[in-house]
Amino acid sequence: MSKHIPNIITIIRIALLPLVFFFYLTDFVPYSQYIAIAIFLIAAGTDFLDGMIARKYNLVSNVGKLLDPIADKMLYYSGLFLIIVTNILPIWACVLIYMINLCRDFAIDCLRMIAATKGSVLAANVFGKIKTIIAFIATPWVLLQGCIPTNWDGFMAFAIIGYVLMAAQTFFCLLSGIIYLVQNRKVLSDTKVSA
């Protein structure tokens, strides 16, 4: 049972997503949006917890290498979806961020699938991990921006920090994707196309 603990924690991260949606979009529960953000942060924390346990106790598995980034993407895209539907950021910025992340993730997932057919599992690079860390800071920050009153004196500074964090996440998204594809280009060059 112990060898499955990291993967169980990853599954818990996925299971928390409906609660994030429920509380953030609910208006009949007191402080529901703050509860949603707290749950999001707990879910994000499980990403670091499962990785730490897996490495410390040598419980890294191929299933975990595949499941962990999927859970990360589900959490991030859920937060981004909430940002879009609640109009916290301009729609053009949301579409740009969404498309860059989606294209990057699609390209990397295709590369991973090709590698999997050859019996190889491609782990995330350090820039991808930086992207994830920034995303798990930027997303709840911007979601919190949607909860605070716009007439608060510090609102503009708070909003600017949110923009900077989202821009940094998008930058590292692009950077990590390019580096990942370049580092693993051999997977594509070795692909044999059947007639």
Short mmCIF file of C-alpha atoms in Angstrom, two decimals:
data_model
loop_
_atom_site.label_atom_id
_atom_site.label_comp_id
_atom_site.label_asym_id
_atom_site.label_seq_id
_atom_site.Cartn_x
_atom_site.Cartn_y
_atom_site.Cartn_z
CA MET A 1 0.00 0.00 0.00
CA SER A 2 2.80 2.44 0.93
CA LYS A 3 4.29 2.36 -2.56
CA HIS A 4 1.05 3.80 -3.93
CA ILE A 5 0.90 6.76 -1.52
CA PRO A 6 2.29 9.35 -4.00
CA ASN A 7 -0.22 8.29 -6.66
CA ILE A 8 -3.08 8.34 -4.12
CA ILE A 9 -2.12 11.90 -3.18
CA THR A 10 -2.12 12.82 -6.88
CA ILE A 11 -5.62 11.35 -7.26
CA ILE A 12 -6.75 13.37 -4.22
CA ARG A 13 -5.52 16.49 -6.04
CA ILE A 14 -7.83 15.65 -8.95
CA ALA A 15 -10.71 14.84 -6.58
CA LEU A 16 -10.48 18.30 -4.99
CA LEU A 17 -11.24 20.05 -8.29
CA PRO A 18 -15.06 19.83 -8.08
CA LEU A 19 -14.88 21.47 -4.64
CA VAL A 20 -12.88 24.38 -6.07
CA PHE A 21 -15.54 24.89 -8.74
CA PHE A 22 -18.43 24.50 -6.31
CA PHE A 23 -17.23 26.97 -3.72
CA TYR A 24 -15.87 29.59 -6.14
CA LEU A 25 -19.09 29.72 -8.15
CA THR A 26 -21.41 29.46 -5.13
CA ASP A 27 -22.87 32.56 -3.55
CA PHE A 28 -24.95 31.05 -0.74
CA VAL A 29 -21.99 29.83 1.35
CA PRO A 30 -20.26 32.52 3.43
CA TYR A 31 -16.72 33.25 2.20
CA SER A 32 -17.16 30.54 -0.44
CA GLN A 33 -14.62 32.05 -2.85
CA TYR A 34 -11.98 32.19 -0.14
CA ILE A 35 -12.75 28.55 0.71
CA ALA A 36 -12.31 27.66 -2.96
CA ILE A 37 -8.93 29.41 -3.10
CA ALA A 38 -7.84 27.63 0.10
CA ILE A 39 -8.83 24.27 -1.43
CA PHE A 40 -6.92 25.19 -4.61
CA LEU A 41 -3.81 25.94 -2.53
CA ILE A 42 -4.18 22.64 -0.64
CA ALA A 43 -4.50 20.81 -3.97
CA ALA A 44 -1.43 22.63 -5.29
CA GLY A 45 0.43 21.66 -2.12
CA THR A 46 -0.24 17.99 -2.78
CA ASP A 47 1.83 18.34 -5.97
CA PHE A 48 4.92 19.07 -3.90
CA LEU A 49 3.96 16.52 -1.24
CA ASP A 50 3.58 13.55 -3.58
CA GLY A 51 6.83 14.39 -5.38
CA MET A 52 8.73 14.77 -2.11
CA ILE A 53 7.44 11.44 -0.76
CA ALA A 54 8.14 9.65 -4.05
CA ARG A 55 11.74 10.88 -4.18
CA LYS A 56 12.52 10.51 -0.46
CA TYR A 57 11.28 6.94 -0.21
CA ASN A 58 12.20 5.90 -3.75
CA LEU A 59 8.56 5.44 -4.75
CA VAL A 60 8.89 7.08 -8.19
CA SER A 61 6.86 5.11 -10.73
CA ASN A 62 6.06 5.38 -14.41
CA VAL A 63 2.38 5.75 -13.51
CA GLY A 64 3.26 8.65 -11.23
CA LYS A 65 5.37 10.31 -13.94
CA LEU A 66 2.38 10.25 -16.25
CA LEU A 67 -0.38 10.94 -13.70
CA ASP A 68 1.29 13.84 -11.89
CA PRO A 69 1.54 16.23 -14.87
CA ILE A 70 -2.04 15.35 -15.87
CA ALA A 71 -3.26 16.30 -12.39
CA ASP A 72 -1.23 19.52 -12.53
CA LYS A 73 -2.79 20.48 -15.86
CA MET A 74 -6.30 19.69 -14.65
CA LEU A 75 -5.79 21.90 -11.60
CA TYR A 76 -4.26 24.76 -13.56
CA TYR A 77 -6.84 24.70 -16.37
CA SER A 78 -9.63 24.57 -13.79
CA GLY A 79 -8.30 27.73 -12.18
CA LEU A 80 -7.85 29.40 -15.56
CA PHE A 81 -11.41 28.44 -16.52
CA LEU A 82 -12.72 30.13 -13.36
CA ILE A 83 -10.70 33.25 -14.21
CA ILE A 84 -12.27 33.29 -17.69
CA VAL A 85 -15.90 32.74 -16.67
CA THR A 86 -15.73 35.31 -13.88
CA ASN A 87 -14.12 37.98 -16.14
CA ILE A 88 -11.30 38.75 -13.73
CA LEU A 89 -8.82 39.30 -16.56
CA PRO A 90 -9.52 40.70 -20.05
CA ILE A 91 -10.77 37.98 -22.38
CA TRP A 92 -7.93 38.55 -24.87
CA ALA A 93 -5.35 37.88 -22.15
CA CYS A 94 -7.16 34.73 -21.02
CA VAL A 95 -7.43 33.42 -24.59
CA LEU A 96 -3.73 34.12 -25.23
CA ILE A 97 -2.63 32.40 -22.02
CA TYR A 98 -5.00 29.49 -22.61
CA MET A 99 -3.88 28.91 -26.21
CA ILE A 100 -0.16 29.09 -25.39
CA ASN A 101 -0.57 26.61 -22.54
CA LEU A 102 -2.82 24.34 -24.59
CA CYS A 103 -0.50 24.22 -27.61
CA ARG A 104 2.54 23.61 -25.42
CA ASP A 105 0.83 20.84 -23.46
CA PHE A 106 -0.52 19.22 -26.64
CA ALA A 107 2.95 19.15 -28.22
CA ILE A 108 4.57 17.69 -25.11
CA ASP A 109 1.81 15.13 -24.58
CA CYS A 110 2.20 13.95 -28.19
CA LEU A 111 5.95 13.60 -27.64
CA ARG A 112 5.35 11.63 -24.44
CA MET A 113 2.94 9.31 -26.22
CA ILE A 114 5.48 8.65 -28.97
CA ALA A 115 8.12 7.96 -26.32
CA ALA A 116 5.70 5.64 -24.48
CA THR A 117 5.27 3.50 -27.62
CA LYS A 118 9.02 2.94 -27.42
CA GLY A 119 8.91 1.98 -23.77
CA SER A 120 10.28 5.31 -22.54
CA VAL A 121 8.79 7.78 -20.06
CA LEU A 122 9.81 11.43 -20.42
CA ALA A 123 9.86 13.30 -17.11
CA ALA A 124 9.27 17.04 -16.81
CA ASN A 125 12.26 19.36 -17.00
CA VAL A 126 13.20 21.95 -14.39
CA PHE A 127 11.66 24.79 -16.39
CA GLY A 128 8.38 22.91 -16.51
CA LYS A 129 8.50 22.63 -12.74
CA ILE A 130 9.18 26.37 -12.44
CA LYS A 131 6.19 26.99 -14.72
CA THR A 132 4.01 24.82 -12.47
CA ILE A 133 5.18 26.57 -9.29
CA ILE A 134 4.45 30.01 -10.77
CA ALA A 135 1.07 28.79 -12.08
CA PHE A 136 0.12 27.55 -8.62
CA ILE A 137 0.95 30.99 -7.22
CA ALA A 138 -0.46 33.10 -10.06
CA THR A 139 -3.81 31.32 -10.36
CA PRO A 140 -5.01 31.66 -6.74
CA TRP A 141 -3.59 35.20 -6.69
CA VAL A 142 -5.75 36.22 -9.65
CA LEU A 143 -8.74 34.31 -8.26
CA LEU A 144 -8.30 36.28 -5.03
CA GLN A 145 -8.22 39.46 -7.11
CA GLY A 146 -11.76 38.60 -8.18
CA CYS A 147 -12.88 38.55 -4.53
CA ILE A 148 -11.46 41.82 -3.24
CA PRO A 149 -13.26 45.17 -3.77
CA THR A 150 -11.91 47.29 -6.62
CA ASN A 151 -12.16 50.44 -4.45
CA TRP A 152 -9.52 49.03 -2.06
CA ASP A 153 -6.46 51.31 -2.08
CA GLY A 154 -4.08 48.45 -2.84
CA PHE A 155 -6.21 46.87 -5.57
CA MET A 156 -4.22 48.25 -8.51
CA ALA A 157 -0.88 47.04 -7.11
CA PHE A 158 -2.46 43.66 -6.33
CA ALA A 159 -3.80 43.41 -9.89
CA ILE A 160 -0.45 44.37 -11.44
CA ILE A 161 1.30 41.61 -9.46
CA GLY A 162 -1.33 39.20 -10.80
CA TYR A 163 -0.59 40.28 -14.39
CA VAL A 164 3.15 39.88 -13.83
CA LEU A 165 2.70 36.40 -12.34
CA MET A 166 0.48 35.28 -15.23
CA ALA A 167 2.98 36.69 -17.74
CA ALA A 168 5.83 34.87 -15.98
CA GLN A 169 3.86 31.62 -16.05
CA THR A 170 3.20 32.04 -19.76
CA PHE A 171 6.87 32.82 -20.44
CA PHE A 172 8.08 29.71 -18.61
CA CYS A 173 5.34 27.71 -20.31
CA LEU A 174 6.81 28.63 -23.71
CA LEU A 175 10.41 28.27 -22.56
CA SER A 176 9.92 24.87 -20.93
CA GLY A 177 8.02 23.61 -23.97
CA ILE A 178 10.73 24.65 -26.42
CA ILE A 179 13.52 23.22 -24.26
CA TYR A 180 11.56 19.99 -23.70
CA LEU A 181 11.00 19.48 -27.42
CA VAL A 182 14.63 20.27 -28.26
CA GLN A 183 16.01 17.98 -25.52
CA ASN A 184 13.79 15.09 -26.61
CA ARG A 185 13.86 15.62 -30.38
CA LYS A 186 15.58 12.26 -30.75
CA VAL A 187 12.23 10.62 -29.96
CA LEU A 188 10.86 12.12 -33.18
CA SER A 189 13.89 11.46 -35.34
CA ASP A 190 13.89 7.79 -34.34
CA THR A 191 10.19 7.33 -35.15
CA LYS A 192 9.59 4.68 -37.77
CA VAL A 193 6.60 5.29 -39.96
CA SER A 194 4.96 2.08 -41.09
CA ALA A 195 3.88 1.80 -44.71
#
